[in-house]
Coordinates of C-alpha atoms in Angstrom, one line a residue:
I1 CA 0.0 0.0 0.0
A2 CA 1.4 3.4 -1.0
V3 CA 1.2 6.0 1.6
L4 CA 1.2 9.7 0.7
T5 CA 2.9 11.8 3.4
L6 CA 2.5 15.6 3.3
L7 CA 5.6 17.2 4.6
P8 CA 5.3 20.2 6.9
S9 CA 5.6 23.5 5.1
A10 CA 9.0 24.1 6.6
A11 CA 10.3 21.2 4.6
Q12 CA 10.1 23.2 1.3
S13 CA 13.3 23.2 -0.7
D14 CA 15.1 26.5 -0.6
L15 CA 15.8 27.6 -4.2
L16 CA 17.5 31.0 -3.5
G17 CA 19.9 30.4 -0.6
V18 CA 17.5 32.1 1.8
P19 CA 16.2 29.2 4.0
G20 CA 14.8 31.5 6.7
P21 CA 13.6 32.3 9.1
I22 CA 13.4 35.9 8.1
A23 CA 13.0 38.3 11.0
F24 CA 10.7 41.3 10.1
D25 CA 8.9 43.7 12.3
G26 CA 9.3 41.6 15.5
E27 CA 8.1 38.3 13.8
N28 CA 9.9 35.3 12.4
Y29 CA 8.8 34.1 9.0
A30 CA 9.6 30.5 8.0
L31 CA 9.9 29.2 4.5
A32 CA 6.5 27.8 3.5
W33 CA 6.4 27.5 -0.3
T34 CA 8.8 27.6 -3.2
S35 CA 8.3 27.6 -7.0
Q36 CA 10.3 27.9 -10.2
P37 CA 7.6 29.1 -12.6
S38 CA 10.0 29.4 -15.5
A39 CA 13.7 29.1 -16.3
G40 CA 15.5 31.8 -14.3
Y41 CA 12.5 32.8 -12.2
F42 CA 12.3 31.7 -8.6
K43 CA 9.7 32.5 -5.9
Q44 CA 9.6 31.8 -2.2
E45 CA 7.0 32.6 0.4
Y46 CA 7.6 32.9 4.2
L47 CA 4.9 32.8 6.9
P48 CA 4.7 33.4 10.6
N49 CA 4.1 30.3 12.8
G50 CA 0.4 29.2 12.6
Q51 CA -0.4 30.8 9.2
E52 CA -1.1 29.0 5.9
A53 CA -0.4 30.2 2.4
E54 CA -4.0 29.9 1.3
V55 CA -5.4 32.1 4.0
Y56 CA -2.4 34.1 5.3
Q57 CA -2.6 37.5 7.1
D58 CA 1.1 38.3 6.9
M59 CA 3.7 37.0 4.3
I60 CA 7.3 37.8 3.2
L61 CA 8.1 37.1 -0.5
V62 CA 11.6 36.6 -1.9
E63 CA 11.9 36.3 -5.7
A64 CA 14.7 36.4 -8.3
V65 CA 14.7 36.7 -12.0
S66 CA 17.9 36.2 -13.9
G67 CA 18.6 37.9 -17.2
E68 CA 18.8 41.4 -18.7
L69 CA 16.3 43.1 -16.4
T70 CA 16.5 46.2 -14.1
P71 CA 14.6 46.9 -10.9
M72 CA 12.5 49.5 -12.8
D73 CA 11.7 46.9 -15.5
A74 CA 10.4 44.5 -12.9
A75 CA 8.3 47.1 -11.2
A76 CA 7.0 48.3 -14.6
A77 CA 5.9 44.7 -15.4
Q78 CA 4.0 44.5 -12.0
I79 CA 2.4 47.9 -12.7
Q80 CA 1.3 46.6 -16.1
H81 CA -0.3 43.6 -14.4
L82 CA -2.0 46.0 -11.9
E83 CA -3.3 48.2 -14.7
G84 CA -4.9 45.1 -16.2
R85 CA -6.9 44.6 -13.0
K86 CA -8.3 48.2 -12.9
A87 CA -11.7 47.3 -14.6
S88 CA -12.4 44.5 -12.1
D89 CA -10.8 45.9 -8.9
P90 CA -12.4 49.0 -7.4
M91 CA -9.8 49.2 -4.6
L92 CA -6.7 49.0 -6.8
N93 CA -4.2 51.7 -6.0
Y94 CA -0.4 51.8 -6.2
D95 CA 2.6 54.1 -5.7
L96 CA 6.1 53.8 -7.0
I97 CA 9.2 55.1 -5.2
Q98 CA 12.6 55.0 -6.9
N99 CA 15.9 55.5 -5.0
D100 CA 18.2 56.9 -7.6
A101 CA 21.2 56.6 -5.3
T102 CA 20.8 52.8 -4.9
G103 CA 18.9 51.9 -8.0
E104 CA 16.3 50.2 -5.8
V105 CA 12.6 50.6 -6.4
L106 CA 9.7 50.2 -4.0
L107 CA 6.2 49.4 -5.3
D108 CA 3.4 49.9 -2.8
F109 CA 0.0 48.6 -3.9
L110 CA -3.5 47.6 -2.7
I111 CA -5.6 45.0 -4.5
S112 CA -8.8 43.2 -3.7
D113 CA -11.1 40.5 -4.8
L114 CA -14.5 41.5 -3.6
Q115 CA -16.2 38.6 -5.5
A116 CA -14.3 36.0 -3.6
N117 CA -15.9 34.1 -0.7
P118 CA -14.8 35.5 1.6
A119 CA -13.8 38.9 0.0
I120 CA -10.1 39.6 0.1
V121 CA -8.2 42.9 0.5
E122 CA -4.4 42.7 0.1
W123 CA -1.7 45.3 0.6
N124 CA 1.8 44.7 -0.7
D125 CA 5.1 46.5 -0.7
Y126 CA 7.7 45.1 -3.1
R127 CA 11.4 46.2 -2.9
Y128 CA 13.4 45.5 -6.1
Q129 CA 17.1 45.6 -6.5
T130 CA 19.7 44.4 -8.9
L131 CA 20.6 40.7 -8.5
G132 CA 24.2 39.9 -7.7
K133 CA 26.5 41.1 -10.5
G134 CA 23.8 42.9 -12.4
K135 CA 22.3 39.9 -14.1
G136 CA 18.7 40.2 -13.1
V137 CA 16.5 41.4 -10.3
A138 CA 15.8 40.3 -6.7
L139 CA 12.6 41.2 -4.8
I140 CA 11.8 41.1 -1.2
G141 CA 8.2 41.9 -0.4
I142 CA 5.7 42.1 2.3
S143 CA 2.0 41.2 2.0
H144 CA -0.9 41.6 4.4
R145 CA -4.5 40.5 3.9
G146 CA -7.9 40.9 5.4
Y147 CA -10.8 38.5 4.7
G148 CA -14.5 38.9 4.7
Q149 CA -16.6 42.1 5.3
D150 CA -15.5 42.6 8.9
G151 CA -11.8 41.6 8.2
A152 CA -11.6 43.8 5.2
T153 CA -13.1 46.8 7.1
S154 CA -10.8 46.3 10.0
F155 CA -7.8 45.8 7.6
M156 CA -8.6 49.1 5.8
T157 CA -9.0 51.0 9.1
D158 CA -5.6 49.7 10.3
L159 CA -3.8 50.1 6.9
G160 CA -2.9 53.8 7.2
A161 CA -0.9 53.4 10.4
M162 CA 0.6 50.0 9.5
R163 CA 1.5 51.0 5.9
S164 CA 4.1 53.7 6.6
E165 CA 5.8 51.7 9.4
A166 CA 5.9 48.6 7.2
I167 CA 7.3 50.6 4.2
N168 CA 10.1 52.1 6.4
A169 CA 10.8 48.6 7.9
L170 CA 11.1 47.0 4.5
A171 CA 13.3 49.8 3.2
A172 CA 15.6 49.4 6.2
L173 CA 15.7 45.6 6.1
S174 CA 19.0 44.0 5.1
F175 CA 18.4 42.5 1.7
P176 CA 19.0 38.7 1.9
T177 CA 21.9 37.4 -0.1
I178 CA 20.2 35.6 -3.0
T179 CA 22.0 32.9 -5.0
V180 CA 20.5 31.6 -8.2
A181 CA 22.0 28.6 -9.8
P182 CA 23.2 29.3 -13.4

């Protein structure tokens, strides 16, 4: 008889040399999910203890894309994706901050899915920088969600105070050393 064993989320294979945990804003985030959607593109998600990727409230993302791409190129691609949501997402909003001295880019955005059951409101802040020796882009991001009518209302009420603190904390966070296999 074959037995299927589901490994705990912490057993995910680290693809970027960032096994975690990642300490952010007084919380430790453990590696929960990894993916390589295409050649040269790697994604990892980190969650606080007790949260699940499908219904998280707080998440850290680390991504890397190798190739001829700048932080602004990566942010522009995300903005293009966001613009495509405008017709169906009444809460969509974003702001782009570029640090000319470092070449880093911060993309701060709010999205929602009010048709989901329960409804979802999600705020993200993505920090992009050049990967290693200039051959791609690395991203570290934070994501926060609220679910359902009450959760979304509470989330939006708290977002103003939380947003500026989280942006400053992400901007000050030591960027993890990311290694992508050739």
